[in-house]
Coordinates of C-alpha atoms and ligand atoms in Angstrom, one line a residue:
M8 CA 103.5 145.2 149.4
H9 CA 102.5 141.6 149.7
H10 CA 102.4 138.3 147.7
F11 CA 98.6 137.7 147.6
Y12 CA 97.2 138.2 144.1
Y13 CA 94.7 136.8 141.6
A14 CA 96.1 134.5 138.9
E15 CA 94.0 132.6 136.4
G16 CA 90.9 133.7 138.3
R17 CA 91.9 132.4 141.7
L18 CA 93.5 134.2 144.7
H19 CA 97.0 132.9 145.3
C20 CA 99.6 133.2 148.0
E21 CA 103.0 133.2 146.2
G22 CA 102.8 130.1 144.0
I23 CA 99.9 128.4 145.8
D24 CA 96.2 128.6 144.9
L25 CA 94.5 129.3 148.2
D26 CA 91.6 127.1 147.3
R27 CA 94.0 124.2 147.5
I28 CA 94.9 125.0 151.1
A29 CA 91.2 125.4 151.9
D30 CA 90.5 122.0 150.3
E31 CA 93.3 120.2 152.0
I32 CA 93.3 121.9 155.5
G33 CA 89.8 123.1 155.7
T34 CA 88.6 126.6 156.8
P35 CA 89.0 128.7 158.8
V36 CA 92.7 128.8 158.4
Y37 CA 95.4 131.4 158.5
V38 CA 97.8 131.5 155.5
Y39 CA 101.1 133.4 155.7
S40 CA 103.5 134.3 152.9
T41 CA 107.2 133.8 153.6
A42 CA 108.2 136.1 150.8
T43 CA 106.1 138.9 152.3
F44 CA 107.7 138.5 155.8
V45 CA 111.2 138.5 154.2
R46 CA 110.4 141.4 152.0
H47 CA 109.1 143.5 154.9
A48 CA 112.2 142.7 157.1
N49 CA 114.5 143.7 154.2
V50 CA 112.6 146.9 153.5
L51 CA 113.3 147.9 157.1
K52 CA 116.9 146.7 157.0
E53 CA 117.4 148.7 153.8
A54 CA 115.7 151.8 155.2
F55 CA 118.0 151.8 158.2
R56 CA 121.2 151.0 156.3
G57 CA 124.0 153.0 157.7
Q58 CA 122.4 153.4 161.1
D59 CA 123.4 151.3 164.1
V60 CA 120.1 149.5 164.4
L61 CA 118.6 146.3 166.1
I62 CA 115.4 145.2 164.5
A63 CA 113.7 143.5 167.4
Y64 CA 110.5 142.0 165.8
S65 CA 107.6 142.3 168.1
V66 CA 106.6 138.7 168.8
K67 CA 103.2 139.7 170.1
A68 CA 102.1 140.5 166.5
N69 CA 102.6 136.9 165.3
G70 CA 104.6 134.5 167.4
N71 CA 104.3 131.3 165.4
L72 CA 107.7 129.5 165.6
A73 CA 108.0 129.2 161.8
V74 CA 107.4 132.9 161.4
L75 CA 110.0 133.7 164.1
A76 CA 112.5 131.3 162.5
T77 CA 111.9 133.0 159.1
L78 CA 112.6 136.4 160.6
A79 CA 115.6 135.0 162.6
A80 CA 117.1 133.9 159.3
E81 CA 116.8 137.5 158.2
G82 CA 118.8 138.7 161.2
C83 CA 115.9 140.0 163.2
G84 CA 116.0 140.1 167.0
A85 CA 112.8 140.0 169.1
D86 CA 110.8 142.2 171.3
V87 CA 109.0 140.0 173.9
V88 CA 106.5 140.7 176.6
S89 CA 106.5 137.5 178.5
G90 CA 108.7 134.5 179.4
G91 CA 106.7 132.5 176.9
E92 CA 107.4 134.9 174.1
M93 CA 111.1 134.8 175.1
Q94 CA 111.2 131.0 175.0
R95 CA 109.5 131.1 171.6
A96 CA 112.1 133.5 170.2
L97 CA 115.0 131.5 171.6
T98 CA 113.5 128.2 170.3
A99 CA 113.1 129.8 166.9
G100 CA 116.8 130.6 166.8
I101 CA 116.8 134.3 167.8
P102 CA 119.9 134.8 170.0
A103 CA 119.3 136.2 173.5
S104 CA 121.7 139.0 172.7
R105 CA 119.1 140.3 170.2
I106 CA 116.1 140.1 172.6
V107 CA 114.5 143.0 174.4
F108 CA 111.9 142.4 177.1
S109 CA 109.1 144.9 177.3
G110 CA 105.8 144.9 179.3
V111 CA 104.3 146.3 182.5
G112 CA 104.0 143.1 184.5
K113 CA 107.2 141.1 184.4
T114 CA 107.4 138.5 187.2
A115 CA 110.5 137.6 189.2
A116 CA 110.5 134.2 187.4
E117 CA 110.4 135.8 184.0
M118 CA 113.2 138.2 185.0
K119 CA 115.3 135.2 186.2
L120 CA 114.8 133.4 182.9
A121 CA 115.8 136.5 180.9
L122 CA 118.8 137.2 183.0
E123 CA 120.1 133.7 182.8
A124 CA 119.6 133.7 179.0
G125 CA 121.5 137.0 178.8
I126 CA 119.1 139.2 176.9
H127 CA 120.1 142.5 175.4
Q128 CA 117.8 144.8 177.4
F129 CA 115.0 145.0 179.9
N130 CA 112.5 147.8 179.2
V131 CA 111.4 148.7 182.7
E132 CA 108.1 150.4 183.2
S133 CA 107.8 151.3 186.9
A134 CA 109.7 151.9 190.1
G135 CA 108.4 148.7 191.6
E136 CA 109.6 146.6 188.6
L137 CA 113.0 148.3 188.8
K138 CA 113.4 147.4 192.4
L139 CA 112.4 143.8 191.8
L140 CA 114.7 143.4 188.9
S141 CA 117.6 144.8 191.0
R142 CA 116.9 142.2 193.7
V143 CA 116.6 139.3 191.2
A144 CA 119.7 140.3 189.2
A145 CA 121.8 141.0 192.3
G146 CA 120.7 137.7 193.8
L147 CA 122.1 136.0 190.7
G148 CA 125.3 138.0 190.7
L149 CA 124.3 139.6 187.4
A150 CA 123.7 143.1 186.1
A151 CA 120.5 143.7 184.2
P152 CA 120.9 146.0 181.1
V153 CA 118.1 148.5 181.6
A154 CA 116.2 151.1 179.6
L155 CA 113.3 152.8 181.3
R156 CA 110.2 153.0 179.1
V157 CA 109.1 156.6 179.5
N158 CA 105.7 157.9 178.8
P159 CA 106.2 161.1 176.7
D160 CA 102.5 162.2 176.9
V161 CA 102.1 162.2 173.1
A162 CA 98.8 160.9 171.6
A163 CA 99.0 158.5 168.7
G164 CA 97.7 155.2 167.3
G165 CA 94.9 154.1 165.0
H166 CA 92.4 153.5 167.9
P167 CA 92.2 154.6 171.6
N168 CA 92.8 150.9 172.6
I169 CA 96.2 150.9 170.9
S170 CA 97.4 154.3 172.0
T171 CA 100.0 153.9 174.8
G172 CA 102.0 157.1 175.1
K173 CA 99.5 159.5 176.7
A174 CA 99.9 160.5 180.4
G175 CA 96.8 158.5 181.5
D176 CA 97.9 155.3 179.8
K177 CA 99.2 152.4 182.0
F178 CA 102.4 152.2 180.0
G179 CA 105.8 153.7 180.8
V180 CA 107.2 155.8 183.6
P181 CA 105.5 159.2 183.9
W182 CA 107.6 161.9 182.1
T183 CA 108.0 164.0 185.2
E184 CA 109.3 161.1 187.2
A185 CA 111.7 159.7 184.7
E186 CA 114.9 161.5 185.7
A187 CA 114.5 160.7 189.4
L188 CA 114.0 157.1 188.6
Y189 CA 117.1 157.0 186.4
D190 CA 118.9 158.5 189.4
E191 CA 117.7 155.6 191.6
A192 CA 118.5 153.1 188.8
G193 CA 122.1 154.4 188.7
R194 CA 122.5 153.5 192.4
L195 CA 120.7 150.1 192.5
P196 CA 122.8 146.9 192.6
G197 CA 122.2 144.6 189.7
I198 CA 121.1 147.4 187.4
R199 CA 123.2 148.7 184.5
V200 CA 121.5 151.7 182.8
V201 CA 122.0 151.5 179.1
G202 CA 119.2 153.4 177.3
V203 CA 115.8 155.1 177.1
D204 CA 112.7 153.3 175.6
V205 CA 109.5 154.7 174.3
H206 CA 106.5 153.1 172.4
I207 CA 103.5 155.4 171.9
G208 CA 101.0 153.2 170.1
S209 CA 100.2 151.1 167.1
Q210 CA 98.9 151.5 163.5
I211 CA 100.4 155.1 163.5
G212 CA 100.1 156.4 159.9
E213 CA 101.8 159.8 160.4
L214 CA 105.3 160.5 161.6
A215 CA 104.6 163.7 163.4
P216 CA 103.6 162.2 166.8
M217 CA 106.5 159.8 166.7
R218 CA 108.9 162.6 165.8
A219 CA 107.6 164.6 168.7
A220 CA 108.0 161.7 171.1
F221 CA 111.5 160.7 169.8
E222 CA 112.8 164.3 170.0
K223 CA 111.7 164.5 173.6
V224 CA 113.3 161.1 174.4
V225 CA 116.6 162.1 172.7
G226 CA 116.6 165.3 174.8
L227 CA 116.1 163.2 177.9
A228 CA 118.9 160.8 176.9
L229 CA 121.3 163.7 176.5
R230 CA 120.3 165.2 179.9
L231 CA 120.9 161.8 181.5
R232 CA 124.3 161.5 179.8
A233 CA 125.2 164.9 181.2
Q234 CA 124.2 163.6 184.6
G235 CA 126.6 160.7 184.2
H236 CA 124.4 157.9 183.0
A237 CA 126.0 155.7 180.2
I238 CA 123.1 156.0 177.8
T239 CA 124.1 154.3 174.6
R240 CA 120.7 153.1 173.2
I241 CA 117.4 154.6 172.2
D242 CA 114.6 152.1 171.8
V243 CA 111.9 153.7 169.6
G244 CA 109.3 150.9 170.0
G245 CA 107.1 149.8 167.2
G246 CA 103.9 151.3 165.9
L247 CA 104.4 152.0 162.2
G248 CA 101.0 151.6 160.4
I249 CA 100.1 149.5 157.4
P250 CA 97.5 149.9 154.7
Y251 CA 94.4 147.9 155.6
R252 CA 92.4 149.7 152.9
S253 CA 93.7 150.5 149.4
S254 CA 93.0 154.1 150.2
D255 CA 95.3 154.0 153.3
S256 CA 98.8 155.5 152.8
P257 CA 100.8 155.3 156.0
A258 CA 104.3 156.8 156.1
P259 CA 106.7 154.5 154.2
P260 CA 109.6 152.8 156.2
A261 CA 112.2 155.0 154.3
D262 CA 110.6 158.2 155.7
Y263 CA 110.3 156.6 159.1
A264 CA 114.0 155.7 159.1
A265 CA 115.0 159.2 157.9
M266 CA 113.0 160.8 160.7
I267 CA 114.7 158.6 163.3
A268 CA 118.1 159.3 161.8
E269 CA 117.4 163.0 162.1
A270 CA 116.0 162.8 165.6
T271 CA 119.0 160.7 166.9
A272 CA 121.8 162.1 164.6
G273 CA 125.3 162.6 165.8
H274 CA 125.0 161.2 169.3
G275 CA 126.2 157.6 168.6
F276 CA 123.1 155.8 169.9
E277 CA 122.3 152.2 169.0
V278 CA 118.7 152.5 167.8
I279 CA 116.4 149.6 168.7
L280 CA 113.1 149.1 166.7
E281 CA 110.2 146.9 167.8
P282 CA 108.2 146.5 164.6
G283 CA 105.3 144.1 164.6
R284 CA 102.4 145.0 162.4
V285 CA 104.6 146.5 159.6
I286 CA 106.4 143.1 159.2
A287 CA 103.5 140.7 159.8
G288 CA 100.2 142.5 159.0
N289 CA 100.0 142.1 155.3
A290 CA 101.9 138.8 155.3
G291 CA 98.8 136.8 156.3
V292 CA 95.2 136.2 155.4
L293 CA 92.4 134.3 157.1
L294 CA 90.4 132.0 154.8
T295 CA 86.8 131.3 155.6
T296 CA 83.8 129.6 153.9
A297 CA 80.3 131.2 153.6
L298 CA 77.8 129.1 155.4
Y299 CA 74.4 130.8 155.2
E300 CA 72.7 134.0 154.0
K301 CA 70.1 135.3 156.3
Q302 CA 67.7 138.0 155.5
A303 CA 66.7 140.6 158.2
P304 CA 64.2 143.4 157.5
D305 CA 66.9 145.9 157.0
R306 CA 70.0 143.9 156.1
T307 CA 71.5 140.7 154.8
F308 CA 73.7 138.7 157.1
L309 CA 76.4 136.6 155.6
I310 CA 77.3 133.9 158.1
V311 CA 80.8 132.5 157.7
D312 CA 82.7 129.7 159.4
A313 CA 85.4 132.0 161.0
G314 CA 84.4 133.7 164.2
M315 CA 85.7 136.5 166.5
N316 CA 87.6 133.8 168.4
D317 CA 89.7 133.3 165.2
L318 CA 90.1 136.9 164.3
M319 CA 89.3 139.3 167.1
R320 CA 90.5 142.7 165.7
P321 CA 87.1 143.8 164.4
A322 CA 85.4 143.0 167.7
L323 CA 88.3 144.4 169.8
Y324 CA 89.1 147.6 167.9
G325 CA 86.4 148.0 165.2
A326 CA 89.2 147.1 162.8
H327 CA 88.6 146.9 159.0
H328 CA 89.8 143.9 157.0
E329 CA 89.3 143.8 153.2
I330 CA 87.3 140.7 152.2
L331 CA 88.2 139.1 148.9
P332 CA 86.5 136.1 147.3
L333 CA 89.0 133.3 146.4
A334 CA 87.3 133.2 143.0
E335 CA 88.1 136.4 141.2
P336 CA 84.9 138.4 140.6
A337 CA 84.0 139.0 136.9
A338 CA 84.1 142.6 135.8
N339 CA 80.3 142.6 135.5
S340 CA 79.6 140.9 138.9
A341 CA 76.6 142.0 140.8
Y342 CA 77.4 143.4 144.2
K343 CA 75.4 143.2 147.4
S344 CA 75.6 144.7 150.8
Y345 CA 76.3 142.2 153.6
D346 CA 76.8 142.2 157.4
V347 CA 79.5 139.6 157.6
V348 CA 79.2 137.7 160.9
G349 CA 80.6 134.5 162.5
P350 CA 79.0 131.6 164.3
I351 CA 79.9 132.8 167.9
C352 CA 77.1 133.5 170.3
E353 CA 78.1 137.1 170.8
S354 CA 76.7 140.2 169.0
T355 CA 80.2 141.5 168.7
D356 CA 81.0 138.5 166.4
K357 CA 80.9 140.8 163.3
F358 CA 83.6 141.3 160.7
A359 CA 81.9 144.0 158.6
T360 CA 78.7 146.0 158.5
G361 CA 77.1 146.9 155.2
R362 CA 80.1 145.6 153.2
D363 CA 79.6 145.6 149.4
L364 CA 80.8 142.3 148.1
P365 CA 80.3 140.4 144.8
E366 CA 77.3 138.2 145.5
V367 CA 78.3 135.3 147.7
Q368 CA 76.7 131.8 147.7
P369 CA 76.9 129.3 150.6
G370 CA 80.1 127.3 150.0
D371 CA 82.0 130.2 148.5
R372 CA 85.3 131.0 150.1
L373 CA 86.6 134.4 151.2
A374 CA 89.8 135.8 152.5
F375 CA 90.1 138.4 155.3
M376 CA 93.1 140.3 154.1
S377 CA 95.9 141.8 156.3
A378 CA 95.3 139.4 159.1
G379 CA 99.0 138.4 159.7
A380 CA 99.4 140.6 162.8
Y381 CA 97.3 140.4 165.9
G382 CA 95.3 137.6 164.2
A383 CA 96.2 134.0 165.2
V384 CA 97.9 135.3 168.4
L385 CA 94.6 136.7 169.7
S386 CA 92.6 133.6 168.7
S387 CA 90.9 131.4 171.3
A388 CA 88.9 128.2 171.6
Y389 CA 85.8 130.1 172.8
N390 CA 82.5 128.2 172.1
A391 CA 84.7 125.0 172.2
R392 CA 85.9 125.8 168.7
P393 CA 89.3 124.3 167.8
L394 CA 92.1 126.8 167.7
V395 CA 92.5 128.0 164.1
P396 CA 95.4 126.4 162.2
E397 CA 98.2 128.3 160.5
V398 CA 99.9 127.5 157.2
L399 CA 103.1 129.0 155.9
V400 CA 103.6 129.3 152.1
H401 CA 107.1 129.4 150.5
G402 CA 107.0 129.7 146.7
D403 CA 105.1 126.7 145.4
R404 CA 105.2 124.8 148.7
Y405 CA 103.2 125.1 151.9
S406 CA 103.5 123.7 155.4
V407 CA 101.0 123.5 158.3
V408 CA 102.9 125.4 161.0
R409 CA 100.2 125.0 163.7
R410 CA 97.8 122.2 163.1
R411 CA 94.1 122.3 164.0
P412 CA 93.6 120.6 167.3
D413 CA 91.2 117.6 167.5
F414 CA 88.8 117.1 170.3
E415 CA 91.3 115.1 172.3
D416 CA 93.8 117.9 172.1
M417 CA 91.2 120.4 173.2
I418 CA 90.3 118.5 176.4
R419 CA 93.8 117.1 177.2
L420 CA 94.6 119.6 180.0
E421 CA 91.2 119.2 181.7
E422 CA 90.2 116.7 184.4
V423 CA 86.9 115.7 186.0
P424 CA 87.6 115.1 189.8
D425 CA 86.7 111.7 191.0
W426 CA 84.0 113.0 193.4
I427 CA 81.9 113.7 190.4
R428 CA 80.1 110.7 189.0
T429 CA 80.5 110.5 185.3
K430 CA 79.0 108.0 182.9
A431 CA 81.2 105.0 182.5
Ligands
PLP505 N1 106.6 147.3 171.3 C1 105.7 147.4 172.3 C2 106.1 147.7 173.7 C3 104.3 147.2 172.0 O1 103.4 147.3 173.0 C4 103.9 146.9 170.7 C5 102.5 146.7 170.3 O2 101.6 147.1 170.9 C6 104.9 146.8 169.7 C7 106.2 147.1 170.0 C8 104.6 146.5 168.3 O3 103.7 147.5 167.7 P1 103.4 147.4 166.2 O4 102.8 146.0 165.9 O5 102.4 148.4 166.0 O6 104.6 147.7 165.4

């Protein structure tokens, strides 16, 4: 559920007419709904009531400081995959004791930062990483709380590019090597084994693959306990899918929570969740303005002012975003089929092919729905376009939470060496 809806013929976010934001801030612009973030965090909290759970919001989905601060106020922790994400989480008020650090390529500098902050857990993904973490932690006189991320060899995820739990994926420790690596971890200085971690993919609509993976992981955790490891935590990762189309019906959080309770029941584990998309996805939209209509022999292009640099998911994963006009279409509106494309000089700069929309005129505004996760975080300044701004709505107020850079901002970090002669 989200808080974007038509009222008096205009698309609103909570109490704000989105046209007002487009007028005042310009397009393209991301708009987020505080009430939707809060609702999603609370739906998860409610679903897991009675379980010992840490909801470590996956910062990679949407790492804007205001979004993180909103979720911190709801008691969320954070799942981070870089020192930068960790610093964002800490800056937004998420305590280190609620931060888990995932990712296959942690550097010694990032490990040091996280150890000194005192994070809750490192999710270690390889033997090499384990050895380096041991050295860094022992050098600081600290013990790193570690879960090994295991690869359970279970296929899942809405697209091959977001499946992470199959044997050939780069993520996690191969299933057949996990117990030997735990053995090594148990003997290494600076390492305190605390749990087992798994994350099999993203935009997973059905619970069956997750259940299969979690049951394997709980089995492993119990074997490890029998071998003398103090396994007290199961980190089940993220991955729960969201409805991008009205016809989508992914498993509801309550069923997900019940499945996890069943898989982990009776063993006294702390369960760690790393939800990203399910919290942020439907909490944001990207507003754009139609620039031109261009007729090709077999199709009509609608060229809009947002590009793949602003919202990359369609180009990256073939992802679908519903497109709604800001002006509510009349019941008898004529519809037309469009290829909706952006201004970037790449053929992949396409948001939709053959999409039926109420007829659009240049100047009309549209919203790409469900763009709150993996939207702004994946944006770039390609084609020397300013990074897309972000706005957070709260009731009948809104605030620009990342402003649009001006040209000076965009070139601030660049320098022309003095051996190149430039115009005075
Ligand atoms: N945890 C890890 C390790 C991830 O790689 C991801 C995303 O890919 C997530 C959590 C968040 O996944 P989602 O946004 O699908 O919940």
